[in-house]
XYZ file of C-alpha atoms in Angstrom:
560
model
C 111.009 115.581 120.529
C 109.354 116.192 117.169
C 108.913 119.627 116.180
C 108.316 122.595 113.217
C 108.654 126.090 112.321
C 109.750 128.767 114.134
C 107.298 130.745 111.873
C 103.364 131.291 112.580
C 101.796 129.385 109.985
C 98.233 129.148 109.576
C 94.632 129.014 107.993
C 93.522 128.434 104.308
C 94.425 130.341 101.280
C 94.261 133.481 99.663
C 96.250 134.098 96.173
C 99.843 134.653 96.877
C 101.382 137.549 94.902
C 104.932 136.643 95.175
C 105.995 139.874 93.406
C 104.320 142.134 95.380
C 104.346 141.721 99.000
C 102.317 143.742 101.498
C 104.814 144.449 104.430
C 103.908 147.314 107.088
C 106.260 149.663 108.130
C 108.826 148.047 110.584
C 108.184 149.919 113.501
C 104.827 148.503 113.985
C 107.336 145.092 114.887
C 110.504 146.378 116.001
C 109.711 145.432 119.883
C 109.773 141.538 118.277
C 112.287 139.207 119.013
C 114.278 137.916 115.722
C 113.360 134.594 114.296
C 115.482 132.731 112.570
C 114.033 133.587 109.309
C 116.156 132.021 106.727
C 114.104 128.836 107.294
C 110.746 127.965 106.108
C 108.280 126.469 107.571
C 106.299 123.128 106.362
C 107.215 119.924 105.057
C 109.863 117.817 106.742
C 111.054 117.161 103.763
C 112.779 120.171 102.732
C 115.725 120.138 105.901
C 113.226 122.093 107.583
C 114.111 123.997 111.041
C 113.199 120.828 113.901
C 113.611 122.539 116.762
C 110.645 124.010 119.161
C 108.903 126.311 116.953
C 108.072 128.156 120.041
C 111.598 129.359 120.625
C 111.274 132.850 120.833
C 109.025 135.181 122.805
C 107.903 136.752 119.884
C 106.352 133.242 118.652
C 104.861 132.007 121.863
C 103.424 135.462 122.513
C 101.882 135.147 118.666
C 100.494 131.598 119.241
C 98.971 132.193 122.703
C 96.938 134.531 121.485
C 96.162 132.605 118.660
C 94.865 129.778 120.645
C 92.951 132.036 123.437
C 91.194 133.937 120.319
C 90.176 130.450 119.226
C 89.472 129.083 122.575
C 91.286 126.093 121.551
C 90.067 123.183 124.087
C 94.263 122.334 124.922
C 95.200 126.157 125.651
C 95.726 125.896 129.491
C 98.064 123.040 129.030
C 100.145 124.656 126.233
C 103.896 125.297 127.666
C 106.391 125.874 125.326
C 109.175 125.169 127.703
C 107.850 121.632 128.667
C 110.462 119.002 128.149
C 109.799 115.194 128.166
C 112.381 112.273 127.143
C 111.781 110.259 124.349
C 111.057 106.853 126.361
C 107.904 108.964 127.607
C 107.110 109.995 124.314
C 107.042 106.469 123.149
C 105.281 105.549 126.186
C 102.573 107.776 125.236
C 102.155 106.680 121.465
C 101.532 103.648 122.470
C 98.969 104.580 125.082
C 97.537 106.299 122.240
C 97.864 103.300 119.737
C 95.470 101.344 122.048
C 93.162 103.950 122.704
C 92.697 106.095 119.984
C 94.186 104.563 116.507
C 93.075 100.508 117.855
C 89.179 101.861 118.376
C 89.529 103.658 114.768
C 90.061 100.737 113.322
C 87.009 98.759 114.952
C 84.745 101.925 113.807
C 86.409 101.327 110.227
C 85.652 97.946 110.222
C 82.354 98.743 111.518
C 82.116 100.961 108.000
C 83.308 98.327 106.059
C 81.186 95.724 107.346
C 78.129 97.453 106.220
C 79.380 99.037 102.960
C 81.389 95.503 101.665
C 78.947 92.928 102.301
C 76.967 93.417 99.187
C 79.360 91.148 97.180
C 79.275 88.493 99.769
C 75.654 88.730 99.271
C 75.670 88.333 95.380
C 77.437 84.631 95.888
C 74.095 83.844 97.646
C 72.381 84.964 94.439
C 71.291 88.105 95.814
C 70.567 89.360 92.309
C 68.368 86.499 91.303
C 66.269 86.389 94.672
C 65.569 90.081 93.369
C 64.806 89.485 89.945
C 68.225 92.092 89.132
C 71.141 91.650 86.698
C 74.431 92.901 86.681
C 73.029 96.361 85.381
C 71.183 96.900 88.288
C 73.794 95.818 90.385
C 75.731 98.782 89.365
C 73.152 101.195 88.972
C 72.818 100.324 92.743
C 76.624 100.884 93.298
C 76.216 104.366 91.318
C 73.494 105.657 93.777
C 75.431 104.825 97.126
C 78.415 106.254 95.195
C 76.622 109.570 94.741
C 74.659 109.793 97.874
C 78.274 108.816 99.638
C 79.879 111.508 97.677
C 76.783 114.324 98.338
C 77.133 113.520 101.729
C 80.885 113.792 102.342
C 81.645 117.772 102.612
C 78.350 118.728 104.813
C 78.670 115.583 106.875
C 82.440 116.988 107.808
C 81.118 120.423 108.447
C 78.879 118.837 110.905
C 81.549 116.928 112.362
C 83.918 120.303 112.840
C 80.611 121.713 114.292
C 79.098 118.880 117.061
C 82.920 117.069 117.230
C 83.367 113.878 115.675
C 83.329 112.291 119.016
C 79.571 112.771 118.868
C 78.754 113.069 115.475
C 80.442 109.467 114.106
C 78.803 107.318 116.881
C 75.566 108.550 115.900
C 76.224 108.068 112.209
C 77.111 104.706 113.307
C 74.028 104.343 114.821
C 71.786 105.536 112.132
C 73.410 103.509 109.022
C 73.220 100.493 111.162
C 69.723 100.339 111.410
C 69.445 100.936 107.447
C 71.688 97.728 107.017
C 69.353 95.982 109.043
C 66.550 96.965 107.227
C 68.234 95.118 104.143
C 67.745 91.695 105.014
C 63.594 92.724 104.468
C 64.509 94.211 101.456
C 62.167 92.332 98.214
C 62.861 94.424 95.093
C 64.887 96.526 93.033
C 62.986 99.500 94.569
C 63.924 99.158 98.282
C 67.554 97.681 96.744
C 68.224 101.043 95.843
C 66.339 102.920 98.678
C 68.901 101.140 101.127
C 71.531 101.933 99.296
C 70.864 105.537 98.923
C 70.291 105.720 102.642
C 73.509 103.898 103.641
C 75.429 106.070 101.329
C 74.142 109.465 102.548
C 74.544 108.224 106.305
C 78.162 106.805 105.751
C 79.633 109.389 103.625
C 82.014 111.756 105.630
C 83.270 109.352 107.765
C 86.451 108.640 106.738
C 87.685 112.636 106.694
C 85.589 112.577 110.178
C 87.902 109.708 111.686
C 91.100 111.286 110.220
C 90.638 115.211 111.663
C 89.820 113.359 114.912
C 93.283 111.020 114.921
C 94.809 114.181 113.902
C 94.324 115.432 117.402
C 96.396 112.939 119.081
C 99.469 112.160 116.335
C 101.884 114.176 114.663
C 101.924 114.478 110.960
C 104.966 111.954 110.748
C 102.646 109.671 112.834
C 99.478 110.063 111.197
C 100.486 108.051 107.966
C 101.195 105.009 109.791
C 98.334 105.187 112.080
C 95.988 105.453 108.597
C 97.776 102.082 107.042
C 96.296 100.672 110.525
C 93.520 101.936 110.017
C 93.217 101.116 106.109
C 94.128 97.280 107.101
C 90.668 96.881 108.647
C 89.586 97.553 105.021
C 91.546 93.923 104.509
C 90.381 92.492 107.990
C 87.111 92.942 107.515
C 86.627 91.260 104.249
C 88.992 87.804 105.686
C 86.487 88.294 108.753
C 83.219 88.638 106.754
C 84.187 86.227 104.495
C 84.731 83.685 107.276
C 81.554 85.035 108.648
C 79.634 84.788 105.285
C 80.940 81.051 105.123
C 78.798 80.027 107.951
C 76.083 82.688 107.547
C 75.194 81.697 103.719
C 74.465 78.448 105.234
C 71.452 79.443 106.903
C 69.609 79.755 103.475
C 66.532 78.358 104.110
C 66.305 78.832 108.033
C 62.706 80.260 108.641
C 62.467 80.978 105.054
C 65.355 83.159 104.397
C 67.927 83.552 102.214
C 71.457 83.384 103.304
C 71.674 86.844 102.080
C 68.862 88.071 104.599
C 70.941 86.587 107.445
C 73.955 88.574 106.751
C 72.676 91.629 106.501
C 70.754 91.034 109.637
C 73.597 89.752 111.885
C 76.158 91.766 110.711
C 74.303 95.306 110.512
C 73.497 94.218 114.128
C 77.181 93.994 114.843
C 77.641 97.479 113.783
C 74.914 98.313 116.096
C 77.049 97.523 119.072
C 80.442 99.374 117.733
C 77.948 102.425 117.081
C 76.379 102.573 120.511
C 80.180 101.717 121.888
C 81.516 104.377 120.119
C 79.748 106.928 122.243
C 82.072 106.318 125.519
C 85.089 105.703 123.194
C 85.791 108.484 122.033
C 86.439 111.154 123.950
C 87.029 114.968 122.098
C 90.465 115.726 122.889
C 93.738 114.171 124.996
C 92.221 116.744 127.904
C 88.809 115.701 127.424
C 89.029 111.733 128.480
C 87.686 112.063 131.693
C 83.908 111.327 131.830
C 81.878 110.151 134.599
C 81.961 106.521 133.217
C 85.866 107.075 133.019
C 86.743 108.853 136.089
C 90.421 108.870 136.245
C 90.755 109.616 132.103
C 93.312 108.000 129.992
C 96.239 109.841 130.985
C 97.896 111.930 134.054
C 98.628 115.317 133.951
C 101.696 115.296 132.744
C 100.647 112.444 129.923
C 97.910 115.441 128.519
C 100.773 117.968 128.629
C 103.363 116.026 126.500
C 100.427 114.970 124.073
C 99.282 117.883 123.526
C 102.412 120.252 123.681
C 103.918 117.615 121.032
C 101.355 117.908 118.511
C 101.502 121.550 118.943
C 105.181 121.759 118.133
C 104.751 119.403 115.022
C 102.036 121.791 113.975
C 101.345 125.036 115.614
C 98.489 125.511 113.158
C 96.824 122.446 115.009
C 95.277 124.757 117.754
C 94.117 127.687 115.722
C 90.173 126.406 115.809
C 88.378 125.086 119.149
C 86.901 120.987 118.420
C 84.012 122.332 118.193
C 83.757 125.016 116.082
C 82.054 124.944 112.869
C 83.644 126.677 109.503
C 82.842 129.754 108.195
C 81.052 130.323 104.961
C 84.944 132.202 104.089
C 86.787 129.674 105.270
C 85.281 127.163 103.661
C 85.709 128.946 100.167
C 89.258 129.718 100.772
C 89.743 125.893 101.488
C 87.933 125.069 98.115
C 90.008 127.036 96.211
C 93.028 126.231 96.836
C 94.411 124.993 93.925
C 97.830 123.555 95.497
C 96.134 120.829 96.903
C 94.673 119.897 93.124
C 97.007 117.719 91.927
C 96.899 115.130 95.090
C 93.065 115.340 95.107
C 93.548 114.458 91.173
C 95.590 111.721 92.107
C 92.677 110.447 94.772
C 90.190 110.635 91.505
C 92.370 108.410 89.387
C 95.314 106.417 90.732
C 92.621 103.827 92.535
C 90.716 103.299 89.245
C 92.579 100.624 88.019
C 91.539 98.300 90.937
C 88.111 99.229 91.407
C 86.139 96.788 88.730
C 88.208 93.892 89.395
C 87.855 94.363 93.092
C 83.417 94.907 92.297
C 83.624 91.892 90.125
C 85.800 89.676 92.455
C 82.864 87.113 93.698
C 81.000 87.148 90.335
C 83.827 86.521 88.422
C 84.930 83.597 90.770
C 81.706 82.499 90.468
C 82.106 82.667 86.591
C 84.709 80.144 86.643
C 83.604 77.417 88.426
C 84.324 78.092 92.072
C 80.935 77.749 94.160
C 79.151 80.586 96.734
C 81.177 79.326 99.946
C 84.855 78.692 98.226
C 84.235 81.866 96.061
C 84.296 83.838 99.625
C 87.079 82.050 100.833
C 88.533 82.809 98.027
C 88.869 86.706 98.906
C 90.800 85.962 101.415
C 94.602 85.719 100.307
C 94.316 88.911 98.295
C 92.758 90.843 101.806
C 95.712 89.193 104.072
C 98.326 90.696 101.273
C 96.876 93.800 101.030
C 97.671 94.292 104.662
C 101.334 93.597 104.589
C 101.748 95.529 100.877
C 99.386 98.443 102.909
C 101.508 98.889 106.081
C 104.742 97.686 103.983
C 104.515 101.294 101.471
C 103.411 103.266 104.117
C 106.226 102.121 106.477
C 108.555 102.687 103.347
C 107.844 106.248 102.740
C 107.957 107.057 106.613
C 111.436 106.174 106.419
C 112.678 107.405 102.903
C 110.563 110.706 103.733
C 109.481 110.497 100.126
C 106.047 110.354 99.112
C 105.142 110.704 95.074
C 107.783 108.094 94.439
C 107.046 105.727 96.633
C 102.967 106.123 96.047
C 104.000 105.402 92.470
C 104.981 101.924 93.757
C 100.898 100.982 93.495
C 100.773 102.393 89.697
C 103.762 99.818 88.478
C 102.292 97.276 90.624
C 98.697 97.256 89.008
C 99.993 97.407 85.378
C 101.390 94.704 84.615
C 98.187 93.005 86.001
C 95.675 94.947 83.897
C 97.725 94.314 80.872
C 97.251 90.705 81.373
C 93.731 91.235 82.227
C 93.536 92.417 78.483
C 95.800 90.580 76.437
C 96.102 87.614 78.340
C 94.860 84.732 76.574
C 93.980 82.289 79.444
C 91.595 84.796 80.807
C 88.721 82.801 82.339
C 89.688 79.767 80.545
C 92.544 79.337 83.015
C 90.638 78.809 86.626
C 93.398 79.072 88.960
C 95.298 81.198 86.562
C 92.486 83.824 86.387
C 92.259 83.715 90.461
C 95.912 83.923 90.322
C 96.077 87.102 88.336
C 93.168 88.384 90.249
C 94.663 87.834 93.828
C 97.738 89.510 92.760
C 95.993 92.806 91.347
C 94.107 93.267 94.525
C 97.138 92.459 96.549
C 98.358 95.665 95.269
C 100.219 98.273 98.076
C 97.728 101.026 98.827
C 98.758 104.199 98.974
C 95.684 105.901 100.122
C 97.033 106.607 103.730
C 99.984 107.911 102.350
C 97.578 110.534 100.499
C 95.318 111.548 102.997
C 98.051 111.986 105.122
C 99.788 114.090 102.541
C 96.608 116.543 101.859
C 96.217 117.139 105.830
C 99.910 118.086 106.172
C 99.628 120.528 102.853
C 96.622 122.084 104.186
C 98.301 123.678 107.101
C 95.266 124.296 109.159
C 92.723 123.255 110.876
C 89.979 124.774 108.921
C 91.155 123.778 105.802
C 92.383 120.451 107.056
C 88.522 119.723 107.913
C 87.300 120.595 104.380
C 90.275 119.420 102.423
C 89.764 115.818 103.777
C 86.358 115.809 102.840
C 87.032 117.058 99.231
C 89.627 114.546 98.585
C 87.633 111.725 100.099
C 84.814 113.228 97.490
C 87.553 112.650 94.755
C 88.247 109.432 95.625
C 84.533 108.334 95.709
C 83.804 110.447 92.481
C 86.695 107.612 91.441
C 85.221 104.513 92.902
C 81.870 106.021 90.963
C 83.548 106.086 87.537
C 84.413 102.535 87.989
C 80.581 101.128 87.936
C 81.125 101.789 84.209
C 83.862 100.147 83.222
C 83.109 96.589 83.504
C 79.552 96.965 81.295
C 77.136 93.846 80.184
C 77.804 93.747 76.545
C 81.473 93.246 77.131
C 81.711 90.372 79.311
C 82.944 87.732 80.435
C 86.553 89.225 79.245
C 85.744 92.677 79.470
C 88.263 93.618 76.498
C 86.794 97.140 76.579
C 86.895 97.714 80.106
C 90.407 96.356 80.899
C 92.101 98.578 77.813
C 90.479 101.236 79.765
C 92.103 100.325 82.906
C 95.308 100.337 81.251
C 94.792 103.795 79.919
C 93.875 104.852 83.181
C 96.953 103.600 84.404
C 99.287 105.037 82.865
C 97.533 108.555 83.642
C 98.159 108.285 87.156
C 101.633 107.347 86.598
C 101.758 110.822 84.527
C 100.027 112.293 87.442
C 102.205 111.260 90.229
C 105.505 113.127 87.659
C 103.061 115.904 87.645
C 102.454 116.045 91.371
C 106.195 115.785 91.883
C 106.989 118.198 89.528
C 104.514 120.734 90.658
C 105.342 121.220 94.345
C 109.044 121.302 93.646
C 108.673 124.310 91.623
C 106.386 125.942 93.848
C 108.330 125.290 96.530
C 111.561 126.757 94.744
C 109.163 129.929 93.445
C 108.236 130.386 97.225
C 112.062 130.109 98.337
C 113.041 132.566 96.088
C 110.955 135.539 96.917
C 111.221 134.486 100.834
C 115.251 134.959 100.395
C 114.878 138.351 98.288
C 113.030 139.610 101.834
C 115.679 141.349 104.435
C 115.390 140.004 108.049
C 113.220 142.687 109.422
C 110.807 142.710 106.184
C 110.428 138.716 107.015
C 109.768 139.115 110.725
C 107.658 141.946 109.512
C 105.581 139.256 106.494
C 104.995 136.582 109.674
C 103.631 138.892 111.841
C 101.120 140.866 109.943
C 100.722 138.534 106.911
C 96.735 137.975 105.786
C 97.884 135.021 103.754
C 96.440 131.970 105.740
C 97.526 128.112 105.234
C 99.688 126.384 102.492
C 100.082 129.810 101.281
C 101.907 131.924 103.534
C 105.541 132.123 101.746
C 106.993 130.609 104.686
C 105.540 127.421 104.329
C 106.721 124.561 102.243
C 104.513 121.775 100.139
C 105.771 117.756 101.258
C 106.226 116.030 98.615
């Protein structure tokens, strides 16, 4: 059995002032059981206390009260004597793989579906049919960008409000029907109009999908459940491109452009996952009973061990009810703390590199030679590596418990590439070398589920969890933004500019990933230090009566 700290360690931050700690007088906690205070709580990878972090009546008297003031949805099943073997836990996870992390994926896809097919549409000369160039192409990427981004942090504090388990199906819903609508689409005007609405319907729910996984895994789990659920970024553009094959093909059919079919058929595909998604997804491991689902995904003892293990991975987990919203204060507190900075820097700029080449993929196909149909076939080797480099890092910092390092993996893979995107001198002259060089780029191992992962487990609370998802996600989209102008008009077809750009930019996020490194190993050392200067009773005394909420209680510790 997985499990934490022995230590209460919740909500988001205030400003630690390591030198001067508040600490009642100890009478007010003599009646307290000793913890074993010379261990901190936090990140597993600082040979952390794994034992039951409810092992002392002082603990499980502080988190029962805890949850009850919350009215956490999984209180009456919390037991912090309940035992299980480790075939049962395994049992369960996979239970939960089908259930929970396999229908993630088909919403994901559903996402992807409707956000990718744009450059399967410009191989059917999407842009011409419109009377468009290249300019407006990404002047129409730049306004889903924003209106993704705008949406991200109010769409999550909806989420945290209604539950995601009824506010993504209906987002689902409502961003299908826009899709639709694209295949009537007949100018520039309702181009962007359909973007804009797409983006501000879609944005939020990737942090919406992760606090709801985050439920049901542990924060060791979580990572590899997010490379599943970042392969159906790879799936769905080998299935859509297999899709598009055939689809394009019906240009001309009643008048239409291949294009219009696409959007048509596929947005109505997303139509089904969205209405789907509403008896799917239930709000909690004690909430899958429904009166469409009588007997619920799991038997009593199942929703004990699911819940009770999450719980002991993260006590923190059950400090807000699924459906309450955040606080005006809580909320500020999670947007200020500045030890989550450096990862959501990393979000902004470590995925740069990729992001024109991966825009410009069909149209640069197209460029050399290869026609509409093979040009989406095309996309497909790059996709099908993606998954195995994807689940491949991921898997690899699981089991080397390392994560700066081994996200740094996707910074020395990508350079190389750009630099031949720049200096190369078969560039576009070479067909198959160019698609060679291409495929490999975007083959690149993703480290994005390693990240989000990494931000949820440094947030150290629900409430700040919520809002700390969103503002990375807003990072990395503020990112994916930046890269609509890098590849520009006047430099192409070898975008020299553009690629000695990319380089630049990627050899920042190598600096950055040092930096990141660097930073939480001295913060965790600076916390460490004044936590050992404390005598046993004024330590029992800080995690009792402590104000300090989240990542920056002292007796937490930053993963790294």
């Amino acid at each position: 059995m997985s499990s934490k700290s022995p230590l209460p360690a919740s909500h988001p931050p205030e400003l630690v002032d390591e030198k001067k700690i508040d600490l009642p007088d100890a009478k007010n906690v003599a009646t307290f059981e000793t913890v074993n205070s010379s261990e901190l709580s936090g990140s597993e990878d600082n040979d952390i206390d794994k034992d039951n972090p409810f092992n002392t009546p002082a603990n499980v008297e502080y988190w029962t009260g805890v949850y009850d003031k919350a009215e956490y949805e999984c209180r009456h099943v919390f037991d912090p004597t309940l035992t299980w073997t480790e075939e049962e836990e395994r049992a369960i996870v996979r239970k939960l793989d089908w259930r929970v992390c396999l229908w993630a994926c088909v919403m994901f896809f559903a996402l992807q579906v409707d956000r990718g097919n744009l450059s399967q549409a410009l191989a059917d000369n999407l842009l011409d049919d419109l009377k468009m160039n290249t300019n407006d192409y990404n002047f129409g990427n730049v306004v889903f960008l924003v209106s993704f981004l705008l949406a991200e942090l109010p769409s999550q504090l909806v989420s945290k409000k209604m539950g995601p388990d009824r506010w993504i199906p209906m987002q689902m819903v409502l961003w299908s029907v826009v899709a639709i609508a694209q295949c009537a689409i007949t100018s520039r005007s309702g181009f962007l109009a359909t973007r804009a609405l797409l983006g501000l319907l879609e944005g939020g729910f990737i942090p919406d999908i992760v606090l709801w996984l985050s439920y049901f895994y542990t924060s060791r789990e979580l990572p590899i459940r997010l490379s599943y659920f970042w392969t159906a970024l790879s799936t769905t553009t080998i299935i859509t491109s297999f899709l598009a094959f055939g689809l394009l093909r019906l240009r001309g059919v009643n008048g239409w452009a291949g294009w219009r079919w696409l959007f048509l058929i596929e947005g109505l595909i997303t139509l089904l996952i969205g209405f789907a998604s509403f008896f799917l997804m239930p709000a909690s491991a004690v909430q899958t009973k429904a009166w469409f689902r009588p007997k619920g995904w799991f038997t009593d003892r199942e929703v004990a061990i699911v819940v009770n293990r999450v719980l002991r991975d993260d006590p923190s987990k059950g400090d807000m009810h699924n459906r309450q919203a955040i606080t005006p204060l809580r909320l500020w507190r999670a947007m200020k703390d500045y030890d989550l900075w450096p990862v959501y820097a990393l979000g902004l700029v470590c995925f740069l590199p990729q992001i024109p080449v991966n825009y410009y993929i069909t149209l640069t196909l197209r460029s050399i030679g290869f026609s509409p149909l093979t040009t989406n076939l095309l996309t497909v080797p790059s996709s099908a590596m993606h998954i195995i480099t994807l689940i491949g890092i991921t898997r690899l910092s699981d089991h080397l418990k390392e994560r700066t390092f081994v996200s740094m993996i996707q910074s020395f893979w990508t350079l190389p590439c750009v630099i031949a995107l720049r200096w190369w001198p078969g560039i576009i002259k070479d067909q198959w070398g160019t698609f060679a060089l291409v495929t490999v780029l975007l083959s690149y191992p993703y480290c994005h589920a390693i990240l989000v992962a990494w931000v949820s487990k440094n947030s150290n609370n629900v409430g700040a969890r919520t809002v700390s998802a969103a503002l990375y996600n807003m990072c990395v989209q503020l990112g994916n933004l930046t890269g609509n102008f890098i590849y520009l008009d006047y430099d192409k077809p070898l975008y020299k500019d553009g690629n000695t750009k990319l380089v630049i930019i990627n050899l920042l996020s190598i600096g950055l990933f040092l930096f990141t490194k660097a930073y939480y190993v001295y913060r965790n050392k600076q916390k460490k230090r004044v936590w050992e200067a404390l005598t046993e009773q004024e330590r029992i005394t800080y995690v009792r009566t402590t104000r300090l909420q989240g990542s920056r209680r002292l007796d937490f510790q930053f993963a790294h």
